[in-house]
Coordinates of C-alpha atoms and ligand atoms in Angstrom, one line a residue:
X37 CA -65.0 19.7 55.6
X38 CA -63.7 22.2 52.9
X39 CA -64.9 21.9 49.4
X40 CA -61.9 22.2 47.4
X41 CA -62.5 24.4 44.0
X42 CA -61.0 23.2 41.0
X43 CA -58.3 25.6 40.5
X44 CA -55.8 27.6 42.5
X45 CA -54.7 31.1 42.6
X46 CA -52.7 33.5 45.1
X47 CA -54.8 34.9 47.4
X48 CA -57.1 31.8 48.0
X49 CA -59.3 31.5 50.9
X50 CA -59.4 28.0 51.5
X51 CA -57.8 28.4 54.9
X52 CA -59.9 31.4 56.2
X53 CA -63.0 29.8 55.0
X54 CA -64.6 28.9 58.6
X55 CA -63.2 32.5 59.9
X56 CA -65.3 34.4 56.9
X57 CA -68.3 32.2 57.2
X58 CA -68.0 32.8 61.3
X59 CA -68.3 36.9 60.5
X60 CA -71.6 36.8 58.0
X61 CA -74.0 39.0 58.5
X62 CA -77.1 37.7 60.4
X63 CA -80.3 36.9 59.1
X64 CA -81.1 36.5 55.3
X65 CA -80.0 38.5 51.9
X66 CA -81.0 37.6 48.4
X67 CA -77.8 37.5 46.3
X68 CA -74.4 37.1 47.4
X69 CA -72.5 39.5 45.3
X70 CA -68.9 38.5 44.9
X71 CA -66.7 41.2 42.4
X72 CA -63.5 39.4 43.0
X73 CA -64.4 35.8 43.0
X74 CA -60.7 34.1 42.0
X75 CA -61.0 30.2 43.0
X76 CA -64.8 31.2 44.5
X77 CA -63.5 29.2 47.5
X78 CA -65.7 31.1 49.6
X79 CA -68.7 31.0 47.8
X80 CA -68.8 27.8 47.1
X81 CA -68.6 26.5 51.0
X82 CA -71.3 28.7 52.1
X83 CA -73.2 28.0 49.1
X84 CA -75.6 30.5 48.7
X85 CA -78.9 30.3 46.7
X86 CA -78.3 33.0 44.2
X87 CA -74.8 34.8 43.7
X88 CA -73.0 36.2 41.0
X89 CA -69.3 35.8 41.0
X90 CA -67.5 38.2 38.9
X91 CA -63.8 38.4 38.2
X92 CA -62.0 40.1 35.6
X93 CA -60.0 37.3 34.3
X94 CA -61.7 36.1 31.7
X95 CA -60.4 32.8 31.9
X96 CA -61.4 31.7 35.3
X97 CA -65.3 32.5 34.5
X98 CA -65.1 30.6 30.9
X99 CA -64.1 27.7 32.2
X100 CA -66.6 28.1 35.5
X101 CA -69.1 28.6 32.6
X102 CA -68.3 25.9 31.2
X103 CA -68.3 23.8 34.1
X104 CA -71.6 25.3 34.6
X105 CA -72.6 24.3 31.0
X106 CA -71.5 20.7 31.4
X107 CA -69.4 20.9 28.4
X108 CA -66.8 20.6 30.9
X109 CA -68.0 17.4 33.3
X110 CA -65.6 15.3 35.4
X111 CA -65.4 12.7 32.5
X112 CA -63.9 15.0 30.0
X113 CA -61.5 16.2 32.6
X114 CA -60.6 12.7 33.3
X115 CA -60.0 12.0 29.7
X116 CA -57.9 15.0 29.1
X117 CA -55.8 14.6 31.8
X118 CA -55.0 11.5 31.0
X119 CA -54.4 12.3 28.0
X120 CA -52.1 15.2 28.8
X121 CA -50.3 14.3 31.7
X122 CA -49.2 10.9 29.1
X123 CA -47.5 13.3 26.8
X124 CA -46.4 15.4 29.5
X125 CA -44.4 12.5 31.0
X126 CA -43.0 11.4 27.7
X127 CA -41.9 15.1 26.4
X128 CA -41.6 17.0 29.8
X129 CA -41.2 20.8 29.0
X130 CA -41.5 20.7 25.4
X131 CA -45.0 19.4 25.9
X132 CA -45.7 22.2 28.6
X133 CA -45.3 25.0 26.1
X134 CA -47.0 23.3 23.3
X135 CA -50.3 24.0 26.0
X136 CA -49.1 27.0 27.2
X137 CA -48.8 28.4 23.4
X138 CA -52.3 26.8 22.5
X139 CA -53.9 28.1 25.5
X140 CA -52.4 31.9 24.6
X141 CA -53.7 31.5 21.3
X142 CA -57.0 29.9 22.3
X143 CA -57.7 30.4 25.3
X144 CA -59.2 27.0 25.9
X145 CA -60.3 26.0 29.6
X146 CA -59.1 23.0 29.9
X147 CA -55.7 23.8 29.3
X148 CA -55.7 26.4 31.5
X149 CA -57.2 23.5 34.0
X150 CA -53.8 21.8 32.8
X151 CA -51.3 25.1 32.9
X152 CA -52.8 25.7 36.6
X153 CA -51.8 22.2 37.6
X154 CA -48.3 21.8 35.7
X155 CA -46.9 25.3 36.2
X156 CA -44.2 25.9 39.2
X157 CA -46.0 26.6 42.3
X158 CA -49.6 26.4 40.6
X159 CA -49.6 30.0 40.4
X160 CA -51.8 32.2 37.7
X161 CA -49.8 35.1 36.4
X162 CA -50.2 36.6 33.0
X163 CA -47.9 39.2 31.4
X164 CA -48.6 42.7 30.5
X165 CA -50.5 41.2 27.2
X166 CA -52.5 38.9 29.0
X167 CA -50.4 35.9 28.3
X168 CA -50.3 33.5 30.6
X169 CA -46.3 33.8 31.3
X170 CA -45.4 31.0 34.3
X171 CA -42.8 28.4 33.5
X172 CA -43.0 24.7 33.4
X173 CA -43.1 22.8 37.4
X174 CA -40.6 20.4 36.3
X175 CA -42.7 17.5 37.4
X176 CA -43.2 15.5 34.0
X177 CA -45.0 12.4 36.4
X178 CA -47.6 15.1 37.9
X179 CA -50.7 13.6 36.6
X180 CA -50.8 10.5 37.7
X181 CA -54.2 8.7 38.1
X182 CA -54.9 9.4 41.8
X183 CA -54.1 13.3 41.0
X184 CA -56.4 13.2 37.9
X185 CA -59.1 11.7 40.2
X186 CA -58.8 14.0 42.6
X187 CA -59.0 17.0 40.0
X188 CA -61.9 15.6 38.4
X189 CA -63.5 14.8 41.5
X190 CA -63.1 18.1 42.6
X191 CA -64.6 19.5 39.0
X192 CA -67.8 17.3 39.9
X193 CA -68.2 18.4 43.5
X194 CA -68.2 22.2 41.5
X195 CA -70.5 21.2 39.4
X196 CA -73.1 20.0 41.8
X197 CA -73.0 22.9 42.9
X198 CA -73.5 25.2 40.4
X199 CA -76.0 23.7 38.6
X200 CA -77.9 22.8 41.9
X201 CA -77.6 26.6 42.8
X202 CA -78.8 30.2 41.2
X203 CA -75.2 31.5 40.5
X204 CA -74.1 33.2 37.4
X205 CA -70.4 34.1 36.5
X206 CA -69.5 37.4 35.0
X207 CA -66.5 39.3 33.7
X208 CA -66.5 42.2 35.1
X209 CA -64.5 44.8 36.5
X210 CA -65.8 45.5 40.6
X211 CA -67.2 49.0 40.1
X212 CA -69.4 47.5 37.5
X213 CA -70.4 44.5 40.1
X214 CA -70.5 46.1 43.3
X215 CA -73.0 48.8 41.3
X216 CA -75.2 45.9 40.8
X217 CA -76.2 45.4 44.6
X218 CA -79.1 46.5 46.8
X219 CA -79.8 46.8 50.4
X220 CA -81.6 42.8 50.0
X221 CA -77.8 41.7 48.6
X222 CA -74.6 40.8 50.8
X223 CA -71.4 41.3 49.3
X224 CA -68.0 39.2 49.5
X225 CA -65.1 41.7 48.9
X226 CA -61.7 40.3 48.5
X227 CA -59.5 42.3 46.1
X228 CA -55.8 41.8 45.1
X229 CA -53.2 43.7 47.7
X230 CA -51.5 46.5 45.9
X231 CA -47.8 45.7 45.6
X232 CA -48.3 41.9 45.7
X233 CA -48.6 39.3 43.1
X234 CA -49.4 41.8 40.6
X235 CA -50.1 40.8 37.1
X236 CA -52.3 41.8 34.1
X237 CA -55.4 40.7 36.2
X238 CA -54.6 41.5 39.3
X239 CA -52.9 44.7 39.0
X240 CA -54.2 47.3 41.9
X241 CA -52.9 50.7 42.6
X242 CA -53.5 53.5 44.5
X243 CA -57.2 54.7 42.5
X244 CA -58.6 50.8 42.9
X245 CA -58.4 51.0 45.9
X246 CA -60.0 54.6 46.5
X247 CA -62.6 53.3 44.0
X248 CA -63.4 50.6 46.7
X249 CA -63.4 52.3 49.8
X250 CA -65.7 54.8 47.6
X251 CA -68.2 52.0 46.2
X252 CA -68.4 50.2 49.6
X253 CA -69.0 53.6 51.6
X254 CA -71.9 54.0 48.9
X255 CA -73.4 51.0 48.7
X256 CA -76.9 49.9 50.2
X257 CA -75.3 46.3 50.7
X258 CA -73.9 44.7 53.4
X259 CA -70.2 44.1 53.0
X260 CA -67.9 42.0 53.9
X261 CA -64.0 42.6 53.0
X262 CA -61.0 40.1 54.1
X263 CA -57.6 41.6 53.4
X264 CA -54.0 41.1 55.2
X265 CA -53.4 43.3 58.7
X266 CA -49.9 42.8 59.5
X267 CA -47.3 40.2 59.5
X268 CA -43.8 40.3 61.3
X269 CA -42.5 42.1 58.7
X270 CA -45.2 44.9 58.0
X271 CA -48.1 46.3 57.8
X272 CA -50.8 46.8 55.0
X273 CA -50.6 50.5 54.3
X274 CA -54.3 50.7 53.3
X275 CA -55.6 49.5 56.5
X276 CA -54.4 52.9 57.9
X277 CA -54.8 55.2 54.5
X278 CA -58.1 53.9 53.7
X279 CA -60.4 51.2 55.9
X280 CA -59.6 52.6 59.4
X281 CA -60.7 56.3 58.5
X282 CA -64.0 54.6 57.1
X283 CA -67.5 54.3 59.5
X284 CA -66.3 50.7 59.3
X285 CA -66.3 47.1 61.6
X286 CA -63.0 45.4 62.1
X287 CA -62.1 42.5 63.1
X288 CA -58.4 40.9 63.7
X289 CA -57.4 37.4 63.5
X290 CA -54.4 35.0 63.1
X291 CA -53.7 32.7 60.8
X292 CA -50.5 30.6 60.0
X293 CA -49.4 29.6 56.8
X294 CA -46.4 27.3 55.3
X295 CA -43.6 29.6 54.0
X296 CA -41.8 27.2 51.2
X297 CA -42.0 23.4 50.1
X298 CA -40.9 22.6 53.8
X299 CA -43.7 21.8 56.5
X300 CA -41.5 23.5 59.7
X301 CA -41.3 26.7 57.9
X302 CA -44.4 28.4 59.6
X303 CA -45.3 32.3 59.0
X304 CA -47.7 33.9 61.0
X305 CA -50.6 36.8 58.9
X306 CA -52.9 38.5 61.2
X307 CA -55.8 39.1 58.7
X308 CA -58.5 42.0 58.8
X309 CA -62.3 41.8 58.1
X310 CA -63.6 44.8 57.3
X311 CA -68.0 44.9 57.5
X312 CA -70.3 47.7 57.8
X313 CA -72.8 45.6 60.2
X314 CA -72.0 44.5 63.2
X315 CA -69.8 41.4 63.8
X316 CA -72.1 38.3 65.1
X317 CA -71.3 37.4 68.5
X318 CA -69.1 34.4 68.7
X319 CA -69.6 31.5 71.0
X320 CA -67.0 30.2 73.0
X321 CA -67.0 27.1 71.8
X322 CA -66.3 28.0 68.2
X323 CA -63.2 27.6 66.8
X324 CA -62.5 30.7 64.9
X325 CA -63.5 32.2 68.4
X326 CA -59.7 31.8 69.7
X327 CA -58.2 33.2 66.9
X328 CA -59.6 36.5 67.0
X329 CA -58.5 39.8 68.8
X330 CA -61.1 42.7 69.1
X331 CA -60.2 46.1 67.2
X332 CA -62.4 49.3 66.8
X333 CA -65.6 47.0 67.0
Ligands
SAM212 C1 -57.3 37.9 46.2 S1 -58.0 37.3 44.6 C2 -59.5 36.6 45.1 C3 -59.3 35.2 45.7 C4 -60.6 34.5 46.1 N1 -61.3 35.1 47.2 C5 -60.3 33.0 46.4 O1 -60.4 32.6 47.5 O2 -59.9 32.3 45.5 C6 -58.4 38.7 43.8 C7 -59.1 38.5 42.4 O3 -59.5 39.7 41.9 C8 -59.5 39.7 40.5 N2 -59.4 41.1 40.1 C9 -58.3 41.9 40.1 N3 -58.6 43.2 39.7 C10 -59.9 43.2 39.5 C11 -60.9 44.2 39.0 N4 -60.5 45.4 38.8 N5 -62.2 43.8 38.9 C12 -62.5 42.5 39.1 N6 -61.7 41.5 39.5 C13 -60.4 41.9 39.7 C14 -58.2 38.9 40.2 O4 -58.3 38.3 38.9 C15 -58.3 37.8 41.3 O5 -58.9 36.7 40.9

C-alpha cells in the first residue's frame, strides 16, 4: 500500500511510486538526496534512513518542519480543520480569502494545509511575487469529519515517519543540493518540466535544465531522474536536447492517468527514468515489469 503524504502538488508521484522504487540502485547508499522533493511521495514510501529533502518552496519544507517538530501533530490538524472547514461552510468564499490573505501575509503552515485542500483542483501555484494566487474550489461542505480524519491521519502516518527516520528538510535551490552528495549518497531527481505548470517555484527554463544535465554528469552519486517521455500529443523536447546525448540509462514505461473530474476519460504518459547505473533486472513476476519497454539500456 501507498503512504499518502499530506499535501498535493502537480507533478506527484504517487502513481509511479512502485515503478521508481522497482529502478533503485542495487545494494546500499548512505543518504538519499532528494533536490526536488514536492509532496516527498517518493521518499517517504521507500523510507530511507537518512535523506535530505530539499525544495525551493519555502512553504512545503516549514510546514514538513513543523510536522517534524510536532508543533504540527494530527491533533492540532484535527482541531483546525474543524475549525476551518465550520466557517468555511457558513461563509463559503469570503472565508477562503480571509486564509488565503492570512497565509500571504504569514505564511502559516496550516493554512497552507487548508488553501491545498480548499483551492480548485488542490493545485499549488503562486504568482510572480510568491503569492499564493489559486481561487476558491467552490466546495464550502469540503471538510467534513471523515475528510478531516483522513488529513490528519495522513499528517500522523508523516510524522511517524520523520521522526522515526534521519531526514532533514531544506530550502534550497538543486545546484546547491545536488553539490552536497558523494559517491556513498543516491539521489532522487525529479524537477519541474519546462513549459508546464510553471509558477514562482516551479519556473524552469532552458539554463535549469543545462544546469542539471551539468550537475548530474558531474556528480559522484548515483542518480535517479523520472521525467515525462511522450504522450499522444508530443514529446518532451529535453529528452532529445539534453538526457539522450548524456552517457546515460533509460528506461520507458506507461502509465495512464484520469484527464478531468470524469473516471472514462483515460490519458496515456509514457514516462522516462533516466540513471547513470545500470537498471536492476526485473522479474517477471513484478508488476512494474509489464509496463516497461527497453530503450538505449
Ligand atoms: C515535479 S515537482 C516534484 C514532485 C515530487 N516528486 C512529488 O512526488 O511530490 C518539482 C518540485 O521542484 C521544486 N523546484 C522547482 N524549481 C526548483 C529549484 N530551482 N530548486 C529546487 N526545487 C525546485 C518545485 O517547488 C516542486 O516542488
Amino acid at each position: 500500500m501507498i503512504i499518502v503524504p499530506p499535501i498535493k502538488c502537480q507533478g506527484i508521484k504517487t502513481r509511479l511510486v512502485s515503478s521508481i522504487r522497482a529502478h533503485l540502485p542495487e545494494g546500499d547508499f548512505v543518504r538519499w538526496i532528494e533536490p526536488f522533493c514536492g509532496s516527498g511521495v517518493v521518499a517517504l514510501n521507500v523510507q530511507p534512513a537518512r535523506a535530505i529533502l530539499a525544495d525551493k518552496n519555502r512553504h512545503i519544507i516549514a510546514l514538513y518542519r513543523a510536522i517534524q517538530q510536532k508543533s504540527i501533530t494530527p491533533g492540532v490538524v484535527r482541531e483546525y480543520l474543524q475549525q476551518s472547514g465550520e466557517r468555511l461552510q457558513q461563509d463559503g468564499q469570503d472565508f477562503y480569502n480571509v486564509v488565503r490573505n492570512r497565509f500571504n501575509t504569514t505564511g502559516d503552515s496550516l493554512d497552507f494545509l487548508f488553501l491545498n485542500r480548499a483551492c480548485f483542483n488542490g493545485v499549488m501555484r503562486f504568482n510572480r511575487r510568491g503569492e499564493f494566487n489559486v481561487p476558491f474550489g467552490h466546495k464550502p461542505e469540503r471538510f467534513r469529519p471523515a475528510y478531516v480524519t483522513k488529513i490528519a491521519n495522513q499528517v500522523g502516518r508523516f510524522q511517524d515517519v520523520v521522526t522515526r527516520l534521519d531526514w532533514r528538510f531544506d530550502v534550497a535551490d538543486f545546484r546547491e543540493t545536488i553539490a552536497k552528495a558523494t559517491a556513498d549518497d543516491f539521489l532522487y531527481i525529479d524537477p519541474p518540466y519546462a513549459g508546464r505548470h510553471s509558477d514562482y517555484f516551479t519556473a524552469w527554463n532552458e539554463q535549469d535544465e543545462r544546469d542539471l544535465v551539468e550537475a548530474l554528469q558531474k556528480t559522484p552519486a548515483r542518480f535517479l531522474l523520472s521525467t515525462w517521455h511522450h504522450n499522444q500529443y508530443r514529446s518532451n523536447p529535453s529528452i532529445e536536447e539534453h538526457w539522450q546525448r548524456a552517457p546515460f540509462h533509460t528506461r520507458l514505461f506507461k502509465h495512464f492517468y484520469h484527464v478531468g473530474p470524469t473516471e472514462a476519460r483515460r490519458g496515456e504518459m509514457t514516462e522516462a527514468l533516466i540513471s547513470n547505473y545500470r537498471f536492476p533486472a526485473l522479474a517477471e513476476s513484478d508488476p512494474v515489469y509489464h509496463q516497461i519497454s527497453l530503450f538505449g539500456d
